[in-house]
Coordinates of C-alpha atoms and ligand atoms in Angstrom, one line a residue:
X1498 CA -3.0 13.5 26.7
X1499 CA -0.5 16.3 28.3
X1500 CA 2.6 17.7 26.5
X1501 CA 4.4 14.8 27.9
X1502 CA 3.8 12.5 25.1
X1503 CA 4.2 14.7 21.5
X1504 CA 6.5 13.9 19.1
X1505 CA 5.8 10.4 17.0
X1506 CA 8.8 8.7 15.5
X1507 CA 7.5 6.1 13.1
X1508 CA 9.7 3.8 10.9
X1509 CA 7.9 1.6 8.6
X1510 CA 8.7 -1.4 7.1
X1511 CA 7.5 -3.4 4.1
X1512 CA 4.5 -2.7 1.4
X1513 CA 2.6 0.1 0.5
X1514 CA -0.3 -0.3 2.9
X1515 CA 2.3 0.4 5.5
X1516 CA 3.3 3.4 4.2
X1517 CA -0.2 4.4 3.8
X1518 CA -0.9 2.9 7.8
X1519 CA 2.0 4.9 9.3
X1520 CA 0.1 8.4 7.5
X1521 CA -3.1 7.2 9.0
X1522 CA -1.8 7.0 12.3
X1523 CA -0.1 10.3 11.9
X1524 CA -3.2 12.0 11.1
X1525 CA -5.2 10.2 13.7
X1526 CA -2.9 11.0 16.1
X1527 CA -2.4 14.9 15.1
X1528 CA -5.8 16.2 16.4
X1529 CA -4.9 14.8 19.8
X1530 CA -2.0 16.9 19.6
X1531 CA 1.0 15.0 18.6
X1532 CA 3.4 15.9 15.7
X1533 CA 5.7 13.8 13.5
X1534 CA 9.3 13.8 14.3
X1535 CA 12.3 12.2 12.0
X1536 CA 14.5 12.4 14.8
X1537 CA 13.8 9.3 16.9
X1538 CA 16.3 10.6 19.2
X1539 CA 14.0 13.2 20.2
X1540 CA 10.1 11.1 19.9
X1541 CA 8.2 10.8 23.2
X1542 CA 6.2 8.1 21.0
X1543 CA 8.4 5.8 18.6
X1544 CA 6.2 3.5 16.4
X1545 CA 7.8 0.8 14.7
X1546 CA 5.2 -0.2 11.7
X1547 CA 6.0 -3.8 10.9
X1548 CA 5.9 -6.3 8.0
X1549 CA 6.1 -10.4 8.3
X1550 CA 6.9 -10.7 4.5
X1551 CA 10.2 -11.1 4.3
X1552 CA 12.5 -13.8 6.4
X1553 CA 13.5 -13.3 9.8
X1554 CA 11.0 -10.2 10.1
X1555 CA 10.3 -10.8 13.7
X1556 CA 13.8 -11.4 14.3
X1557 CA 15.0 -7.8 12.9
X1558 CA 12.0 -6.0 15.0
X1559 CA 13.3 -7.6 18.1
X1560 CA 17.1 -6.8 17.5
X1561 CA 15.7 -2.6 16.6
X1562 CA 14.0 -3.3 19.6
X1563 CA 17.3 -3.4 21.6
X1564 CA 18.7 -0.5 20.1
X1565 CA 15.4 1.4 21.2
X1566 CA 15.7 0.1 25.1
X1567 CA 19.3 1.9 25.4
X1568 CA 17.6 5.4 24.0
X1569 CA 14.6 4.4 25.9
X1570 CA 16.7 4.3 29.2
X1571 CA 19.0 7.3 28.5
X1572 CA 15.8 9.5 27.9
X1573 CA 14.7 7.9 31.4
X1574 CA 17.7 8.8 33.1
X1575 CA 16.6 12.6 31.8
X1576 CA 13.5 12.0 33.1
X1577 CA 11.3 11.7 30.0
X1578 CA 9.3 9.2 29.3
X1579 CA 9.2 7.2 25.9
X1580 CA 6.1 5.1 25.0
X1581 CA 7.0 2.2 22.4
X1582 CA 4.3 1.0 20.1
X1583 CA 4.8 -2.2 17.7
X1584 CA 2.1 -2.0 14.7
X1585 CA 1.9 -3.5 12.0
X1586 CA 1.4 -7.5 10.9
X1587 CA 4.1 -8.7 13.1
X1588 CA 2.4 -7.4 15.9
X1589 CA -0.6 -9.2 14.5
X1590 CA 0.9 -12.2 14.0
X1591 CA 3.5 -12.4 17.4
X1592 CA 0.6 -10.7 20.1
X1593 CA 1.5 -11.1 23.8
X1594 CA 4.9 -12.7 22.5
X1595 CA 6.3 -9.0 21.5
X1596 CA 6.0 -8.1 25.7
X1597 CA 7.2 -11.3 26.4
X1598 CA 10.3 -11.0 24.7
X1599 CA 10.7 -7.0 24.9
X1600 CA 9.0 -6.1 28.2
X1601 CA 9.0 -2.7 27.9
X1602 CA 7.2 -2.3 24.6
X1603 CA 4.4 -0.3 26.1
X1604 CA 1.7 -1.1 23.0
X1605 CA 1.2 -3.7 20.0
X1606 CA -1.4 -3.0 17.9
X1607 CA -2.8 -4.8 14.6
X1608 CA -3.0 -3.2 11.2
X1609 CA -6.9 -3.3 12.1
X1610 CA -6.4 -1.4 15.6
X1611 CA -4.4 1.5 14.7
X1612 CA -7.0 3.6 14.9
X1613 CA -7.4 3.3 18.6
X1614 CA -3.9 4.7 19.2
X1615 CA -4.9 8.1 20.9
X1616 CA -6.9 6.4 23.3
X1617 CA -4.0 3.4 23.8
X1618 CA -1.6 5.9 24.7
X1619 CA -3.9 7.8 27.0
X1620 CA -4.3 4.6 28.4
X1621 CA -0.8 3.8 28.8
X1622 CA -0.2 7.1 30.3
X1623 CA -2.8 6.4 33.0
X1624 CA -2.2 2.8 33.5
X1625 CA 1.4 2.8 33.1
X1626 CA 0.9 -1.3 31.8
X1627 CA 1.0 -3.1 28.5
X1628 CA -1.7 -3.2 26.4
X1629 CA -1.9 -5.7 23.1
X1630 CA -4.7 -4.8 20.8
X1631 CA -5.1 -7.0 17.8
X1632 CA -9.0 -7.0 16.8
X1633 CA -10.2 -7.0 13.3
X1634 CA -12.3 -3.9 13.5
X1635 CA -12.1 -2.6 9.6
X1636 CA -15.1 -0.5 9.4
X1637 CA -13.8 1.8 12.9
X1638 CA -10.0 2.0 11.3
X1639 CA -11.4 3.1 8.1
X1640 CA -13.9 5.5 9.0
X1641 CA -12.3 7.6 11.7
X1642 CA -11.4 10.6 9.2
X1643 CA -9.5 13.5 10.0
X1644 CA -9.8 16.5 8.3
X1645 CA -6.1 16.9 8.0
X1646 CA -6.0 13.8 5.3
X1647 CA -3.6 14.3 2.3
X1648 CA -2.5 18.2 4.1
X1649 CA 1.0 18.9 2.6
X1650 CA 0.9 16.4 0.0
X1651 CA 0.6 16.5 -4.0
X1652 CA 0.0 12.8 -4.5
X1653 CA -1.6 10.5 -1.4
X1654 CA -2.8 7.0 -0.8
X1655 CA -6.1 6.4 -0.6
X1656 CA -7.4 3.4 1.1
X1657 CA -10.2 1.4 -0.8
X1658 CA -9.9 -2.2 0.3
X1659 CA -7.5 -4.2 2.5
X1660 CA -7.0 -8.0 3.3
X1661 CA -6.9 -11.1 0.9
X1662 CA -9.0 -13.8 0.2
X1663 CA -6.2 -15.7 -2.1
X1664 CA -4.5 -17.8 0.4
X1665 CA -0.9 -17.9 -2.0
X1666 CA 0.8 -20.4 -0.7
X1667 CA 3.9 -18.1 0.1
X1668 CA 2.0 -15.0 1.6
X1669 CA 1.2 -14.3 5.3
X1670 CA -1.4 -11.3 4.5
X1671 CA -4.9 -13.1 4.4
X1672 CA -3.6 -14.3 8.1
X1673 CA -2.3 -11.1 9.1
X1674 CA -4.9 -8.5 7.3
X1675 CA -8.0 -10.7 6.9
X1676 CA -10.7 -11.6 4.3
X1677 CA -11.2 -8.5 1.8
X1678 CA -13.3 -5.9 2.6
X1679 CA -14.4 -3.3 0.4
X1680 CA -14.9 0.6 1.7
X1681 CA -18.6 1.9 1.0
X1682 CA -18.2 4.2 -2.0
X1683 CA -19.3 6.7 -0.5
X1684 CA -16.7 6.7 2.6
X1685 CA -13.6 6.7 -0.3
X1686 CA -15.5 9.4 -2.2
X1687 CA -15.9 11.6 1.2
X1688 CA -12.2 11.1 1.7
X1689 CA -11.1 12.0 -2.3
X1690 CA -12.8 15.4 -1.7
X1691 CA -11.4 16.1 1.6
X1692 CA -8.0 15.5 -0.2
X1693 CA -8.8 17.6 -2.9
X1694 CA -9.4 20.6 -1.0
X1695 CA -6.1 19.7 1.1
X1696 CA -4.1 20.3 -2.2
X1697 CA -3.5 16.4 -3.5
X1698 CA -3.6 16.0 -7.3
X1699 CA -3.1 12.8 -7.6
X1700 CA -4.7 9.7 -5.8
X1701 CA -3.5 6.0 -5.7
X1702 CA -6.1 3.8 -4.6
X1703 CA -4.8 1.3 -2.4
X1704 CA -5.6 -2.6 -1.3
X1705 CA -3.9 -5.6 -1.0
X1706 CA -6.0 -6.8 -4.1
X1707 CA -7.8 -3.4 -5.3
X1708 CA -9.1 -5.1 -8.2
X1709 CA -11.6 -7.1 -6.2
X1710 CA -12.9 -4.1 -4.8
X1711 CA -16.5 -4.5 -4.6
X1712 CA -18.1 -1.5 -2.6
X1713 CA -21.6 -0.8 -1.4
X1714 CA -22.7 1.8 -3.3
X1715 CA -23.9 5.4 -1.9
X1716 CA -27.4 4.8 -3.0
X1717 CA -27.5 2.0 -0.9
X1718 CA -26.1 4.6 1.9
X1719 CA -28.6 7.4 1.2
X1720 CA -31.7 4.8 1.5
X1721 CA -29.6 4.4 5.3
X1722 CA -29.5 7.9 5.6
X1723 CA -26.1 7.3 6.3
X1724 CA -24.7 10.2 3.5
X1725 CA -26.8 12.7 5.4
X1726 CA -25.4 12.3 8.4
X1727 CA -21.6 12.0 6.8
X1728 CA -22.0 15.3 5.9
X1729 CA -23.9 17.0 8.3
X1730 CA -21.5 16.5 10.7
X1731 CA -18.1 14.6 9.5
X1732 CA -16.4 14.9 13.3
X1733 CA -19.3 12.8 14.4
X1734 CA -17.3 9.6 13.6
X1735 CA -18.8 7.4 16.6
X1736 CA -22.2 7.3 14.6
X1737 CA -21.1 7.1 11.3
X1738 CA -19.2 4.2 12.5
X1739 CA -22.1 2.7 14.0
X1740 CA -24.3 3.3 11.1
X1741 CA -21.6 1.9 8.2
X1742 CA -21.2 -1.0 10.4
X1743 CA -24.9 -2.0 10.3
X1744 CA -25.4 -1.8 6.5
X1745 CA -22.2 -4.0 6.8
X1746 CA -23.4 -6.6 8.4
X1747 CA -26.7 -6.1 6.4
X1748 CA -24.3 -6.3 3.3
X1749 CA -22.7 -9.5 4.2
X1750 CA -26.3 -11.5 4.5
X1751 CA -27.9 -9.9 1.5
X1752 CA -25.9 -10.2 -1.6
X1753 CA -28.8 -8.5 -3.8
X1754 CA -26.2 -5.0 -3.6
X1755 CA -25.0 -3.4 -7.4
X1756 CA -21.7 -3.3 -6.1
X1757 CA -19.6 -0.7 -7.5
X1758 CA -16.5 -2.2 -9.1
X1759 CA -13.0 -0.7 -9.2
X1760 CA -13.8 1.6 -12.8
X1761 CA -17.0 3.1 -11.8
X1762 CA -15.5 4.1 -8.7
X1763 CA -12.5 5.7 -10.6
X1764 CA -14.7 7.0 -13.0
X1765 CA -16.4 9.2 -10.1
X1766 CA -13.7 10.2 -8.4
X1767 CA -12.3 11.3 -11.9
X1768 CA -15.1 14.1 -11.5
X1769 CA -13.3 15.9 -8.7
X1770 CA -12.1 18.7 -10.5
X1771 CA -8.9 19.0 -8.5
X1772 CA -7.7 15.7 -8.7
X1773 CA -5.7 15.5 -11.8
X1774 CA -4.4 12.1 -11.4
X1775 CA -5.8 8.2 -10.5
X1776 CA -3.6 5.2 -9.9
X1777 CA -4.6 1.8 -8.4
X1778 CA -2.6 -0.9 -6.8
X1779 CA -2.4 -4.1 -6.2
X1780 CA -4.0 -6.1 -8.2
X1781 CA -4.6 -9.8 -8.9
X1782 CA -4.9 -11.0 -12.5
X1783 CA -7.8 -13.5 -11.6
X1784 CA -10.0 -10.3 -10.8
X1785 CA -8.7 -8.3 -13.6
X1786 CA -11.2 -9.8 -16.2
X1787 CA -14.4 -9.3 -14.0
X1788 CA -13.9 -5.4 -14.6
X1789 CA -13.5 -5.3 -17.9
X1790 CA -14.6 -1.6 -18.4
X1791 CA -11.4 -0.8 -16.0
X1792 CA -9.1 -1.6 -19.2
X1793 CA -11.0 0.3 -21.7
X1794 CA -11.2 3.3 -19.0
X1795 CA -7.4 2.9 -19.6
X1796 CA -8.0 4.1 -23.0
X1797 CA -10.8 6.8 -22.3
X1798 CA -10.6 8.6 -19.1
X1799 CA -7.6 10.7 -19.2
X1800 CA -6.8 11.1 -15.7
X1801 CA -6.3 7.2 -15.3
X1802 CA -2.3 7.0 -15.2
X1803 CA -0.7 4.5 -17.4
X1804 CA 0.6 2.4 -14.9
X1805 CA -0.3 -1.3 -14.2
X1806 CA 1.1 -3.2 -11.2
X1807 CA -0.2 -6.8 -11.9
X1808 CA 2.2 -9.0 -9.7
X1809 CA 2.5 -12.6 -11.4
X1810 CA 5.3 -14.1 -9.6
X1811 CA 6.6 -16.4 -11.6
X1812 CA 6.4 -17.7 -15.3
X1813 CA 6.1 -21.4 -14.9
X1814 CA 2.8 -23.0 -14.6
X1815 CA 3.8 -25.4 -12.6
X1816 CA 4.8 -23.2 -10.1
X1817 CA 1.9 -20.8 -10.1
X1818 CA -0.2 -23.9 -9.6
X1819 CA 2.0 -24.6 -6.3
X1820 CA 2.0 -21.6 -5.3
X1821 CA -2.2 -21.4 -5.8
X1822 CA -2.3 -17.9 -7.8
X1823 CA -5.2 -19.7 -9.6
X1824 CA -4.1 -18.1 -13.2
X1825 CA -1.5 -19.9 -15.7
X1826 CA 1.3 -17.5 -17.8
X1827 CA -1.4 -17.7 -20.8
X1828 CA -3.8 -15.8 -19.0
X1829 CA -1.2 -13.4 -17.7
X1830 CA -0.6 -12.6 -21.6
X1831 CA -4.0 -12.3 -22.3
X1832 CA -4.7 -9.6 -19.8
X1833 CA -1.4 -7.4 -20.4
X1834 CA -2.1 -8.0 -24.2
X1835 CA -5.7 -6.4 -23.8
X1836 CA -4.2 -3.4 -21.5
X1837 CA -1.7 -3.1 -24.0
X1838 CA -3.8 -3.0 -26.8
X1839 CA -6.1 -0.3 -25.1
X1840 CA -3.4 2.0 -23.9
X1841 CA -0.1 0.9 -25.5
X1842 CA 2.0 3.2 -23.9
X1843 CA 1.0 1.3 -20.5
X1844 CA 3.9 1.1 -17.8
X1845 CA 3.9 -2.3 -16.8
X1846 CA 5.0 -3.4 -13.2
X1847 CA 5.3 -6.8 -11.5
X1848 CA 6.3 -8.8 -8.3
X1849 CA 8.8 -12.1 -8.6
X1850 CA 9.4 -14.5 -6.1
X1851 CA 12.6 -16.6 -7.5
X1852 CA 13.8 -20.1 -5.8
X1853 CA 10.0 -21.0 -4.8
X1854 CA 10.1 -24.9 -3.3
X1855 CA 10.3 -26.9 -6.4
X1856 CA 11.9 -24.6 -8.7
X1857 CA 13.7 -26.1 -11.3
X1858 CA 16.0 -24.3 -14.0
X1859 CA 13.4 -24.9 -16.6
X1860 CA 10.9 -23.2 -14.5
X1861 CA 13.2 -20.1 -13.4
X1862 CA 13.6 -20.2 -17.6
X1863 CA 10.3 -19.5 -18.0
X1864 CA 9.8 -16.6 -15.8
X1865 CA 13.1 -15.0 -17.9
X1866 CA 11.0 -15.6 -20.8
X1867 CA 7.6 -14.0 -19.3
X1868 CA 10.0 -11.0 -18.4
X1869 CA 11.4 -11.1 -21.8
X1870 CA 8.0 -11.1 -23.7
X1871 CA 6.4 -8.6 -21.2
X1872 CA 9.2 -5.9 -21.3
X1873 CA 8.3 -4.3 -17.7
X1874 CA 8.7 -0.3 -16.8
X1875 CA 9.8 -1.6 -13.5
X1876 CA 9.4 -4.8 -11.0
X1877 CA 10.1 -6.1 -7.4
X1878 CA 11.8 -9.6 -7.2
X1879 CA 12.7 -11.2 -4.2
X1880 CA 14.1 -14.6 -3.0
X1881 CA 11.4 -16.8 -1.7
X1882 CA 11.8 -16.9 2.1
X1883 CA 9.7 -19.4 4.0
X1884 CA 7.1 -17.6 6.3
X1885 CA 5.9 -19.5 9.2
X1886 CA 2.3 -21.3 9.0
X1887 CA 2.1 -20.8 5.3
X1888 CA 1.8 -23.7 3.1
X1889 CA 4.5 -23.6 1.1
X1890 CA 7.0 -23.1 4.2
X1891 CA 6.3 -27.1 4.5
X1892 CA 7.2 -28.4 1.3
X1893 CA 10.4 -30.5 1.4
X1894 CA 12.0 -29.5 -2.1
X1895 CA 13.1 -26.1 -1.2
X1896 CA 15.9 -24.6 -3.0
X1897 CA 19.7 -24.1 -2.3
X1898 CA 20.4 -20.2 -1.1
X1899 CA 23.6 -20.4 -3.6
X1900 CA 20.6 -20.8 -6.5
X1901 CA 18.5 -18.6 -5.6
X1902 CA 20.9 -16.1 -5.4
X1903 CA 22.3 -16.7 -8.7
X1904 CA 18.8 -16.6 -10.1
X1905 CA 17.5 -13.0 -8.2
X1906 CA 21.3 -11.9 -10.1
X1907 CA 19.7 -13.1 -13.7
X1908 CA 16.5 -12.0 -13.2
X1909 CA 17.1 -8.3 -11.6
X1910 CA 19.9 -7.3 -14.1
X1911 CA 17.3 -8.5 -16.9
X1912 CA 14.4 -6.2 -15.3
X1913 CA 17.2 -3.4 -14.6
X1914 CA 18.0 -3.4 -18.4
X1915 CA 14.0 -3.2 -19.1
X1916 CA 13.9 -0.5 -16.5
X1917 CA 16.3 1.5 -18.0
X1918 CA 15.0 0.7 -21.6
X1919 CA 11.6 1.9 -20.9
X1920 CA 13.0 5.4 -19.5
X1921 CA 15.3 6.3 -21.8
X1922 CA 12.3 5.6 -24.2
X1923 CA 10.9 8.8 -22.6
X1924 CA 13.4 11.0 -24.0
X1925 CA 12.1 13.7 -26.4
X1926 CA 8.9 13.1 -24.5
X1927 CA 6.3 16.1 -22.8
X1928 CA 4.7 15.1 -19.8
X1929 CA 2.6 16.4 -17.1
X1930 CA 4.9 16.2 -13.5
X1931 CA 3.2 16.6 -10.3
X1932 CA 6.0 18.3 -8.1
X1933 CA 6.5 16.5 -4.7
X1934 CA 9.9 17.9 -2.8
X1935 CA 13.1 19.4 -3.2
X1936 CA 15.9 17.7 -5.0
X1937 CA 19.3 16.5 -3.6
X1938 CA 21.3 19.6 -5.1
X1939 CA 20.2 23.1 -4.2
X1940 CA 17.6 24.5 -7.2
X1941 CA 16.5 20.9 -7.7
X1942 CA 13.2 19.5 -7.6
X1943 CA 11.6 16.5 -7.7
X1944 CA 8.2 15.6 -9.3
X1945 CA 6.7 12.0 -10.7
X1946 CA 5.8 11.3 -14.3
X1947 CA 2.2 9.4 -14.8
X1948 CA 4.4 6.4 -15.6
X1949 CA 5.1 6.1 -11.9
X1950 CA 8.9 7.7 -12.5
X1951 CA 10.7 10.1 -10.5
X1952 CA 11.3 13.3 -12.6
X1953 CA 14.2 15.7 -11.2
X1954 CA 13.8 19.3 -12.9
X1955 CA 15.9 22.4 -12.0
X1956 CA 13.0 24.6 -10.2
X1957 CA 11.9 27.0 -7.4
X1958 CA 10.3 25.2 -4.9
X1959 CA 7.5 27.3 -4.9
X1960 CA 6.2 25.2 -7.7
X1961 CA 6.4 21.7 -5.1
X1962 CA 2.5 20.8 -5.2
X1963 CA 1.9 21.7 -8.7
X1964 CA 1.4 20.4 -11.5
X1965 CA 3.3 21.3 -14.9
X1966 CA 4.7 20.4 -18.6
X1967 CA 8.0 18.9 -18.4
X1968 CA 9.8 18.0 -21.8
X1969 CA 12.2 15.0 -20.6
X1970 CA 15.9 15.9 -21.8
X1971 CA 17.7 12.7 -19.9
X1972 CA 17.4 9.2 -18.3
X1973 CA 18.9 6.9 -15.6
X1974 CA 18.3 3.9 -14.1
X1975 CA 15.9 5.5 -11.6
X1976 CA 14.9 8.6 -12.7
X1977 CA 14.2 11.3 -15.5
X1978 CA 15.4 14.7 -16.4
X1979 CA 13.6 17.5 -17.6
X1980 CA 13.2 20.9 -18.4
X1981 CA 9.5 22.7 -17.4
X1982 CA 8.1 24.2 -20.4
Ligands
LIG155 S1 -2.8 -12.3 -3.8 FE1 -1.6 -13.6 -2.6 S2 0.2 -12.4 -2.6 FE2 -1.4 -10.9 -2.6 S3 -1.5 -11.0 -0.8 FE3 -3.3 -12.3 -1.3 S4 -2.5 -13.9 -0.6 FE4 -0.9 -12.3 -0.3

């Protein structure tokens, strides 16, 4: 790649997996001479990392592309080349349709293929033709390991699992991200070590459903001589990938491995001295009781953050059944009660959908009742929107938009109150805060509490990247205010 295509702008839509993927795209591109820019006008490569979870996602991408085309044409007049890349779930769902509707797009790359970006950009440069790459190659994607991982960040995501087999009736993830795939323990541990070396203090283990994590244990990897090879030459990515692929094939044939659960993985990452905090997201209730040790670990492992994001989506058993969630509200309460028993101060978070097809006033009242009983520290709530191709989109009994709006308002008002109460309860507490970035005002720094809240303190920018004891003196809806002790 010559100097003509260097600055990369990425716009990320949607969930934390996409945020993680955008970071990895940059990690993968950096060794090839690319650098990140926040200014789209100066970007030689523009990547839209898209999401299909919300309504009209594809339409939003096309209208954004209209604006980008104007920019591309202006740059062309100045003799500057601009490569446009559509990545993520819209890319996976739409494929060549993207090129048909927006022929000025150069690359369409699915969530399982973005590790090929440097090569695809090189191809575009040589052939000047569009490329659509949508293969499901999870091993390759994860196992290309830049040594810059986590550099410049005190908090980093580490992807341990991807895809989902749950097929909730409203969700496109199983179609766009594929079946559940757990990364082998050695690979994850190796990334955690690199992050620790690069100054990361908090790792959030990430996946569509991390509670379903079943990782190939390191001794299996050693049996195949892979650990030795990995440590011998981290840069020999091609070899690692081939060997891991072979093991993965064997593991699919042979189900006798003693797979590692999420809790065992956490226990081991906790042994890395430089890593001070570990979190995980997202989980599914039906997998939580398969790894009971995870609940105990919230009591015994100091590094495990007192935070659980456990989506429930609805408080109505009728709607949960229609959503194909495979659990009841009673089972959800049972899990939450267990977590609270072993970690009473745990901060709880969830996802909610209001106005799912067939949701009556009584069903919605069940959701409100569930929220009142649980008392969340934060939560994400949305109006149901039909995703093409999902079973829920074919249910006749769709809910009127006005009713959805009213229900969302009621739910969000309650969740806001609960978040405020949770934050106010922290006033007077002392807690460890990892400082991440400058505050909005001069002389302020922003960090993160173990409960996932933003904490604003007066302090020098030198403390960014440090972990410090802070006394909380005030609280607002979205952040705490503290004094460094
Ligand atoms: S658990 Fe359900 S909502 Fe979550 S990713 Fe899987 S199918 Fe989608």
